[in-house]
Amino acid sequence: EIVMTQSPATLSVSPGERATLSCRASQSVSSNLAWYQQKPGQAPRLLIYGASTRATGIPARFSGSGSGTEFTLTITSLQSEDFAVYYCQQYNNWPLTFGGGTKVEIK
Amino acid sequence: EVQLVESGGGLVQPGGSLRLSCEASGLTFSIYAMTWVRQAPGKGLEWVSAISGNGGSTNYADSVRGRFTVSRDNSKNTLYLEMDSLRAEDTAVYYCAKCFSAGNRDYYYTDVWGKGTTVSVSS
């Protein structure tokens, strides 16, 4: 099983600042990596797939990068609606696996 | 608009069974692979199971293999998760989610999610 490790567990950021979230895979997942956003009481929402492609309707302030085992989600100029939990997920191998999540909170 | 609506959750005793359903609308259901993902209270996301568009290929997390069965009825636009031998650790919100498909290939990331149905396993 591929283990996905996200860091940090919690990120405190002021509105308007930049947030950088990391996701590491225990073995290569090529570019088969997705990022999701989840707000309390809601289902997750797809942000990024293919490591760097924004899903439909996702603002340009969200960007993904990386390949192989190291991935980054960057949110430039955080808006109030961006404070949430973010998960990475690999879909290169079975079983599919998620990272433990990074909570982005208001500083 | 694509919509997924889960149902069938509830309170069940350890060792019991439950069948979850997920009704899809606004899409050609048979084209898309589907997955089940769960989230225990206060915890992260855990992938449970996936099924191809024609139902011919299924996959399971180790934690549920042999106890859960995923299936679909494309004539009814409905996905199912049959859960047997339920344990306390199966307590979670269960989401069904649609996978992306392009060029006759399935990509197992999920672009549409239902709101979830809650399963509680307790005596």
PDB file of C-alpha atoms in Angstrom:
ATOM      1  CA  GLU A   1       0.000   0.000   0.000  1.00  0.00           C
ATOM      2  CA  ILE A   2       1.259   3.479  -0.856  1.00  0.00           C
ATOM      3  CA  VAL A   3       1.333   5.689   2.220  1.00  0.00           C
ATOM      4  CA  MET A   4       0.569   9.370   1.652  1.00  0.00           C
ATOM      5  CA  THR A   5       2.024  11.727   4.246  1.00  0.00           C
ATOM      6  CA  GLN A   6       0.843  15.330   4.425  1.00  0.00           C
ATOM      7  CA  SER A   7       2.589  18.143   6.217  1.00  0.00           C
ATOM      8  CA  PRO A   8       2.092  20.141   8.226  1.00  0.00           C
ATOM      9  CA  ALA A   9      -0.961  18.777  10.026  1.00  0.00           C
ATOM     10  CA  THR A  10      -2.095  22.339  10.743  1.00  0.00           C
ATOM     11  CA  LEU A  11      -1.097  25.524   8.967  1.00  0.00           C
ATOM     12  CA  SER A  12      -1.941  28.927  10.450  1.00  0.00           C
ATOM     13  CA  VAL A  13      -2.116  31.613   7.803  1.00  0.00           C
ATOM     14  CA  SER A  14      -3.399  35.177   7.694  1.00  0.00           C
ATOM     15  CA  PRO A  15      -5.945  36.138   5.018  1.00  0.00           C
ATOM     16  CA  GLY A  16      -4.163  37.378   1.913  1.00  0.00           C
ATOM     17  CA  GLU A  17      -1.053  35.338   2.619  1.00  0.00           C
ATOM     18  CA  ARG A  18       0.285  32.315   0.766  1.00  0.00           C
ATOM     19  CA  ALA A  19      -0.148  28.724   1.958  1.00  0.00           C
ATOM     20  CA  THR A  20       2.074  25.853   0.890  1.00  0.00           C
ATOM     21  CA  LEU A  21       0.931  22.310   1.645  1.00  0.00           C
ATOM     22  CA  SER A  22       3.047  19.207   1.105  1.00  0.00           C
ATOM     23  CA  CYS A  23       2.187  15.631   0.259  1.00  0.00           C
ATOM     24  CA  ARG A  24       4.710  12.822   0.062  1.00  0.00           C
ATOM     25  CA  ALA A  25       4.150   9.331  -1.324  1.00  0.00           C
ATOM     26  CA  SER A  26       5.998   6.289   0.004  1.00  0.00           C
ATOM     27  CA  GLN A  27       6.714   5.274  -3.589  1.00  0.00           C
ATOM     28  CA  SER A  28       6.282   6.916  -6.957  1.00  0.00           C
ATOM     29  CA  VAL A  29       2.725   7.679  -8.056  1.00  0.00           C
ATOM     30  CA  SER A  30       3.859   9.426 -11.238  1.00  0.00           C
ATOM     31  CA  SER A  31       1.475  12.383 -11.682  1.00  0.00           C
ATOM     32  CA  ASN A  32      -1.579  10.454 -10.509  1.00  0.00           C
ATOM     33  CA  LEU A  33      -2.238  12.719  -7.570  1.00  0.00           C
ATOM     34  CA  ALA A  34      -5.357  14.689  -6.665  1.00  0.00           C
ATOM     35  CA  TRP A  35      -6.060  17.358  -4.070  1.00  0.00           C
ATOM     36  CA  TYR A  36      -9.391  17.882  -2.343  1.00  0.00           C
ATOM     37  CA  GLN A  37     -10.791  20.584  -0.072  1.00  0.00           C
ATOM     38  CA  GLN A  38     -13.240  19.757   2.702  1.00  0.00           C
ATOM     39  CA  LYS A  39     -15.139  22.211   4.865  1.00  0.00           C
ATOM     40  CA  PRO A  40     -16.922  21.191   8.088  1.00  0.00           C
ATOM     41  CA  GLY A  41     -20.116  19.250   7.457  1.00  0.00           C
ATOM     42  CA  GLN A  42     -19.528  19.109   3.707  1.00  0.00           C
ATOM     43  CA  ALA A  43     -18.342  16.527   1.238  1.00  0.00           C
ATOM     44  CA  PRO A  44     -14.863  16.938  -0.212  1.00  0.00           C
ATOM     45  CA  ARG A  45     -14.433  18.970  -3.389  1.00  0.00           C
ATOM     46  CA  LEU A  46     -11.921  18.183  -6.104  1.00  0.00           C
ATOM     47  CA  LEU A  47      -9.356  20.941  -6.579  1.00  0.00           C
ATOM     48  CA  ILE A  48      -6.494  19.458  -8.578  1.00  0.00           C
ATOM     49  CA  TYR A  49      -5.923  16.259 -10.565  1.00  0.00           C
ATOM     50  CA  GLY A  50      -2.955  15.001 -12.505  1.00  0.00           C
ATOM     51  CA  ALA A  51      -0.852  16.734  -9.849  1.00  0.00           C
ATOM     52  CA  SER A  52      -1.218  20.145 -11.480  1.00  0.00           C
ATOM     53  CA  THR A  53      -4.497  20.496 -13.424  1.00  0.00           C
ATOM     54  CA  ARG A  54      -7.199  22.572 -11.797  1.00  0.00           C
ATOM     55  CA  ALA A  55     -10.665  21.052 -11.764  1.00  0.00           C
ATOM     56  CA  THR A  56     -13.566  22.889 -13.354  1.00  0.00           C
ATOM     57  CA  GLY A  57     -14.437  26.107 -11.552  1.00  0.00           C
ATOM     58  CA  ILE A  58     -11.416  26.134  -9.250  1.00  0.00           C
ATOM     59  CA  PRO A  59      -9.866  29.603  -8.900  1.00  0.00           C
ATOM     60  CA  ALA A  60      -6.405  30.255 -10.270  1.00  0.00           C
ATOM     61  CA  ARG A  61      -5.048  30.983  -6.786  1.00  0.00           C
ATOM     62  CA  PHE A  62      -4.946  27.196  -6.304  1.00  0.00           C
ATOM     63  CA  SER A  63      -2.016  25.468  -7.982  1.00  0.00           C
ATOM     64  CA  GLY A  64      -0.456  22.036  -7.746  1.00  0.00           C
ATOM     65  CA  SER A  65       3.016  20.838  -8.593  1.00  0.00           C
ATOM     66  CA  GLY A  66       5.272  17.830  -8.289  1.00  0.00           C
ATOM     67  CA  SER A  67       5.585  14.293  -9.582  1.00  0.00           C
ATOM     68  CA  GLY A  68       6.881  10.974  -8.374  1.00  0.00           C
ATOM     69  CA  THR A  69       6.845  11.178  -4.595  1.00  0.00           C
ATOM     70  CA  GLU A  70       6.800  14.889  -3.743  1.00  0.00           C
ATOM     71  CA  PHE A  71       3.817  17.145  -4.330  1.00  0.00           C
ATOM     72  CA  THR A  72       2.785  20.645  -3.327  1.00  0.00           C
ATOM     73  CA  LEU A  73      -0.503  22.508  -3.222  1.00  0.00           C
ATOM     74  CA  THR A  74      -0.097  26.272  -3.152  1.00  0.00           C
ATOM     75  CA  ILE A  75      -2.843  28.712  -2.352  1.00  0.00           C
ATOM     76  CA  THR A  76      -1.859  32.286  -3.096  1.00  0.00           C
ATOM     77  CA  SER A  77      -3.623  35.141  -1.335  1.00  0.00           C
ATOM     78  CA  LEU A  78      -5.836  33.078   0.978  1.00  0.00           C
ATOM     79  CA  GLN A  79      -9.478  34.058   1.027  1.00  0.00           C
ATOM     80  CA  SER A  80     -11.848  33.462   3.953  1.00  0.00           C
ATOM     81  CA  GLU A  81     -13.528  30.599   2.092  1.00  0.00           C
ATOM     82  CA  ASP A  82     -10.193  28.773   1.724  1.00  0.00           C
ATOM     83  CA  PHE A  83      -9.875  27.908   5.404  1.00  0.00           C
ATOM     84  CA  ALA A  84     -10.585  24.199   5.374  1.00  0.00           C
ATOM     85  CA  VAL A  85      -8.934  20.784   5.443  1.00  0.00           C
ATOM     86  CA  TYR A  86      -7.006  19.665   2.364  1.00  0.00           C
ATOM     87  CA  TYR A  87      -6.344  16.055   1.385  1.00  0.00           C
ATOM     88  CA  CYS A  88      -4.110  14.529  -1.245  1.00  0.00           C
ATOM     89  CA  GLN A  89      -4.980  11.194  -2.853  1.00  0.00           C
ATOM     90  CA  GLN A  90      -2.973   8.916  -5.108  1.00  0.00           C
ATOM     91  CA  TYR A  91      -4.745   6.970  -7.846  1.00  0.00           C
ATOM     92  CA  ASN A  92      -1.728   5.296  -9.376  1.00  0.00           C
ATOM     93  CA  ASN A  93      -2.006   1.999  -7.491  1.00  0.00           C
ATOM     94  CA  TRP A  94      -4.572  -0.068  -5.671  1.00  0.00           C
ATOM     95  CA  PRO A  95      -5.579   0.471  -2.968  1.00  0.00           C
ATOM     96  CA  LEU A  96      -6.288   4.143  -3.497  1.00  0.00           C
ATOM     97  CA  THR A  97      -4.943   6.087  -0.542  1.00  0.00           C
ATOM     98  CA  PHE A  98      -5.456   9.506   0.996  1.00  0.00           C
ATOM     99  CA  GLY A  99      -3.111  11.573   3.062  1.00  0.00           C
ATOM    100  CA  GLY A 100      -4.073  12.426   6.618  1.00  0.00           C
ATOM    101  CA  GLY A 101      -4.985  15.996   5.708  1.00  0.00           C
ATOM    102  CA  THR A 102      -3.721  19.509   6.400  1.00  0.00           C
ATOM    103  CA  LYS A 103      -5.980  21.914   8.224  1.00  0.00           C
ATOM    104  CA  VAL A 104      -5.537  25.498   7.067  1.00  0.00           C
ATOM    105  CA  GLU A 105      -6.681  27.794   9.836  1.00  0.00           C
ATOM    106  CA  ILE A 106      -6.882  31.524  10.324  1.00  0.00           C
ATOM    107  CA  LYS A 107      -3.867  33.000  12.057  1.00  0.00           C
TER     108      LYS A 107
ATOM    109  CA  GLU B   1     -26.171  18.925 -13.108  1.00  0.00           C
ATOM    110  CA  VAL B   2     -24.743  15.662 -11.818  1.00  0.00           C
ATOM    111  CA  GLN B   3     -26.166  14.626  -8.451  1.00  0.00           C
ATOM    112  CA  LEU B   4     -25.399  11.695  -6.191  1.00  0.00           C
ATOM    113  CA  VAL B   5     -27.719  10.878  -3.298  1.00  0.00           C
ATOM    114  CA  GLU B   6     -26.753   8.238  -0.740  1.00  0.00           C
ATOM    115  CA  SER B   7     -29.209   6.413   1.466  1.00  0.00           C
ATOM    116  CA  GLY B   8     -29.408   3.363   3.688  1.00  0.00           C
ATOM    117  CA  GLY B   9     -27.290   4.453   6.617  1.00  0.00           C
ATOM    118  CA  GLY B  10     -28.355   3.919  10.204  1.00  0.00           C
ATOM    119  CA  LEU B  11     -27.571   2.305  13.530  1.00  0.00           C
ATOM    120  CA  VAL B  12     -26.639  -1.371  13.449  1.00  0.00           C
ATOM    121  CA  GLN B  13     -25.245  -3.781  16.025  1.00  0.00           C
ATOM    122  CA  PRO B  14     -21.751  -5.230  15.694  1.00  0.00           C
ATOM    123  CA  GLY B  15     -21.848  -8.239  13.407  1.00  0.00           C
ATOM    124  CA  GLY B  16     -24.872  -6.872  11.583  1.00  0.00           C
ATOM    125  CA  SER B  17     -25.405  -5.944   7.959  1.00  0.00           C
ATOM    126  CA  LEU B  18     -26.452  -2.869   6.034  1.00  0.00           C
ATOM    127  CA  ARG B  19     -26.855  -1.965   2.377  1.00  0.00           C
ATOM    128  CA  LEU B  20     -26.061   1.522   1.195  1.00  0.00           C
ATOM    129  CA  SER B  21     -27.412   2.928  -2.058  1.00  0.00           C
ATOM    130  CA  CYS B  22     -26.307   5.857  -4.167  1.00  0.00           C
ATOM    131  CA  GLU B  23     -28.684   7.132  -6.817  1.00  0.00           C
ATOM    132  CA  ALA B  24     -27.123   9.136  -9.622  1.00  0.00           C
ATOM    133  CA  SER B  25     -28.769  11.661 -11.929  1.00  0.00           C
ATOM    134  CA  GLY B  26     -27.665  14.061 -14.623  1.00  0.00           C
ATOM    135  CA  LEU B  27     -25.116  11.722 -16.218  1.00  0.00           C
ATOM    136  CA  THR B  28     -24.781   8.595 -18.325  1.00  0.00           C
ATOM    137  CA  PHE B  29     -24.170   6.473 -15.277  1.00  0.00           C
ATOM    138  CA  SER B  30     -22.859   3.366 -17.013  1.00  0.00           C
ATOM    139  CA  ILE B  31     -19.878   5.238 -18.435  1.00  0.00           C
ATOM    140  CA  TYR B  32     -18.334   6.103 -15.107  1.00  0.00           C
ATOM    141  CA  ALA B  33     -16.437   4.172 -12.495  1.00  0.00           C
ATOM    142  CA  MET B  34     -17.660   4.904  -8.986  1.00  0.00           C
ATOM    143  CA  THR B  35     -16.125   4.763  -5.541  1.00  0.00           C
ATOM    144  CA  TRP B  36     -17.116   4.674  -1.895  1.00  0.00           C
ATOM    145  CA  VAL B  37     -15.106   6.745   0.560  1.00  0.00           C
ATOM    146  CA  ARG B  38     -15.738   6.936   4.293  1.00  0.00           C
ATOM    147  CA  GLN B  39     -14.869   9.309   7.076  1.00  0.00           C
ATOM    148  CA  ALA B  40     -14.938   8.273  10.717  1.00  0.00           C
ATOM    149  CA  PRO B  41     -15.992  10.958  13.211  1.00  0.00           C
ATOM    150  CA  GLY B  42     -13.266  13.588  13.457  1.00  0.00           C
ATOM    151  CA  LYS B  43     -10.952  11.645  11.172  1.00  0.00           C
ATOM    152  CA  GLY B  44      -9.665  11.851   7.617  1.00  0.00           C
ATOM    153  CA  LEU B  45     -10.871  10.296   4.397  1.00  0.00           C
ATOM    154  CA  GLU B  46     -10.523   6.550   3.810  1.00  0.00           C
ATOM    155  CA  TRP B  47     -11.118   4.949   0.434  1.00  0.00           C
ATOM    156  CA  VAL B  48     -13.360   1.875   0.733  1.00  0.00           C
ATOM    157  CA  SER B  49     -14.161   0.427  -2.675  1.00  0.00           C
ATOM    158  CA  ALA B  50     -14.393   1.127  -6.392  1.00  0.00           C
ATOM    159  CA  ILE B  51     -16.232  -0.384  -9.332  1.00  0.00           C
ATOM    160  CA  SER B  52     -15.830   0.091 -13.066  1.00  0.00           C
ATOM    161  CA  GLY B  53     -18.608   1.439 -15.254  1.00  0.00           C
ATOM    162  CA  ASN B  54     -19.826  -1.963 -16.418  1.00  0.00           C
ATOM    163  CA  GLY B  55     -19.357  -3.504 -12.988  1.00  0.00           C
ATOM    164  CA  GLY B  56     -16.821  -5.984 -14.243  1.00  0.00           C
ATOM    165  CA  SER B  57     -13.939  -4.751 -12.118  1.00  0.00           C
ATOM    166  CA  THR B  58     -14.036  -4.108  -8.386  1.00  0.00           C
ATOM    167  CA  ASN B  59     -11.435  -3.170  -5.798  1.00  0.00           C
ATOM    168  CA  TYR B  60     -11.488  -2.961  -2.011  1.00  0.00           C
ATOM    169  CA  ALA B  61      -9.480  -1.586   0.869  1.00  0.00           C
ATOM    170  CA  ASP B  62      -7.889  -4.313   2.975  1.00  0.00           C
ATOM    171  CA  SER B  63      -9.955  -3.158   5.954  1.00  0.00           C
ATOM    172  CA  VAL B  64     -13.226  -4.158   4.260  1.00  0.00           C
ATOM    173  CA  ARG B  65     -12.253  -6.885   1.793  1.00  0.00           C
ATOM    174  CA  GLY B  66     -14.308 -10.012   2.390  1.00  0.00           C
ATOM    175  CA  ARG B  67     -16.950  -8.116   4.378  1.00  0.00           C
ATOM    176  CA  PHE B  68     -18.140  -5.422   1.932  1.00  0.00           C
ATOM    177  CA  THR B  69     -19.387  -5.910  -1.621  1.00  0.00           C
ATOM    178  CA  VAL B  70     -19.746  -3.115  -4.156  1.00  0.00           C
ATOM    179  CA  SER B  71     -22.170  -3.459  -7.051  1.00  0.00           C
ATOM    180  CA  ARG B  72     -24.197  -1.349  -9.423  1.00  0.00           C
ATOM    181  CA  ASP B  73     -27.412  -1.492 -11.414  1.00  0.00           C
ATOM    182  CA  ASN B  74     -26.886   0.678 -14.459  1.00  0.00           C
ATOM    183  CA  SER B  75     -30.537   0.339 -15.468  1.00  0.00           C
ATOM    184  CA  LYS B  76     -31.443   2.075 -12.211  1.00  0.00           C
ATOM    185  CA  ASN B  77     -28.481   4.507 -12.138  1.00  0.00           C
ATOM    186  CA  THR B  78     -27.677   3.169  -8.693  1.00  0.00           C
ATOM    187  CA  LEU B  79     -24.518   2.140  -6.865  1.00  0.00           C
ATOM    188  CA  TYR B  80     -24.612  -0.162  -3.853  1.00  0.00           C
ATOM    189  CA  LEU B  81     -22.402  -1.121  -0.948  1.00  0.00           C
ATOM    190  CA  GLU B  82     -23.404  -4.281   0.879  1.00  0.00           C
ATOM    191  CA  MET B  83     -21.751  -4.279   4.315  1.00  0.00           C
ATOM    192  CA  ASP B  84     -21.624  -7.456   6.401  1.00  0.00           C
ATOM    193  CA  SER B  85     -19.946  -8.382   9.689  1.00  0.00           C
ATOM    194  CA  LEU B  86     -19.932  -4.743  10.678  1.00  0.00           C
ATOM    195  CA  ARG B  87     -17.536  -3.564  13.352  1.00  0.00           C
ATOM    196  CA  ALA B  88     -17.410  -0.493  15.561  1.00  0.00           C
ATOM    197  CA  GLU B  89     -14.531   0.810  13.438  1.00  0.00           C
ATOM    198  CA  ASP B  90     -16.830   0.890  10.400  1.00  0.00           C
ATOM    199  CA  THR B  91     -18.705   3.775  11.997  1.00  0.00           C
ATOM    200  CA  ALA B  92     -18.399   6.674   9.567  1.00  0.00           C
ATOM    201  CA  VAL B  93     -20.036   8.904   7.014  1.00  0.00           C
ATOM    202  CA  TYR B  94     -20.030   7.008   3.736  1.00  0.00           C
ATOM    203  CA  TYR B  95     -19.732   9.022   0.543  1.00  0.00           C
ATOM    204  CA  CYS B  96     -20.281   7.783  -2.964  1.00  0.00           C
ATOM    205  CA  ALA B  97     -18.305   9.600  -5.613  1.00  0.00           C
ATOM    206  CA  LYS B  98     -18.015   9.606  -9.380  1.00  0.00           C
ATOM    207  CA  CYS B  99     -14.673   8.968 -11.032  1.00  0.00           C
ATOM    208  CA  PHE B 100     -13.365  10.766 -14.065  1.00  0.00           C
ATOM    209  CA  SER B 101     -13.390   9.062 -17.429  1.00  0.00           C
ATOM    210  CA  ALA B 102     -11.787  10.097 -20.700  1.00  0.00           C
ATOM    211  CA  GLY B 103     -10.931   8.261 -23.872  1.00  0.00           C
ATOM    212  CA  ASN B 104     -12.409   4.994 -22.624  1.00  0.00           C
ATOM    213  CA  ARG B 105     -10.109   5.075 -19.643  1.00  0.00           C
ATOM    214  CA  ASP B 106     -11.063   5.451 -15.990  1.00  0.00           C
ATOM    215  CA  TYR B 107      -9.093   7.711 -13.693  1.00  0.00           C
ATOM    216  CA  TYR B 108      -9.845   6.975 -10.075  1.00  0.00           C
ATOM    217  CA  TYR B 109      -9.968  10.478  -8.722  1.00  0.00           C
ATOM    218  CA  THR B 110     -13.419  11.762  -7.906  1.00  0.00           C
ATOM    219  CA  ASP B 111     -14.979  14.874  -9.381  1.00  0.00           C
ATOM    220  CA  VAL B 112     -18.507  14.616  -7.976  1.00  0.00           C
ATOM    221  CA  TRP B 113     -19.454  13.588  -4.432  1.00  0.00           C
ATOM    222  CA  GLY B 114     -22.712  12.901  -2.680  1.00  0.00           C
ATOM    223  CA  LYS B 115     -23.506  14.424   0.712  1.00  0.00           C
ATOM    224  CA  GLY B 116     -22.951  11.132   2.492  1.00  0.00           C
ATOM    225  CA  THR B 117     -24.941   8.765   4.679  1.00  0.00           C
ATOM    226  CA  THR B 118     -24.041   7.961   8.285  1.00  0.00           C
ATOM    227  CA  VAL B 119     -23.417   4.428   9.514  1.00  0.00           C
ATOM    228  CA  SER B 120     -23.131   3.807  13.250  1.00  0.00           C
ATOM    229  CA  VAL B 121     -22.111   0.400  14.547  1.00  0.00           C
ATOM    230  CA  SER B 122     -22.831   0.035  18.221  1.00  0.00           C
ATOM    231  CA  SER B 123     -24.576  -2.248  20.681  1.00  0.00           C
TER     232      SER B 123
END
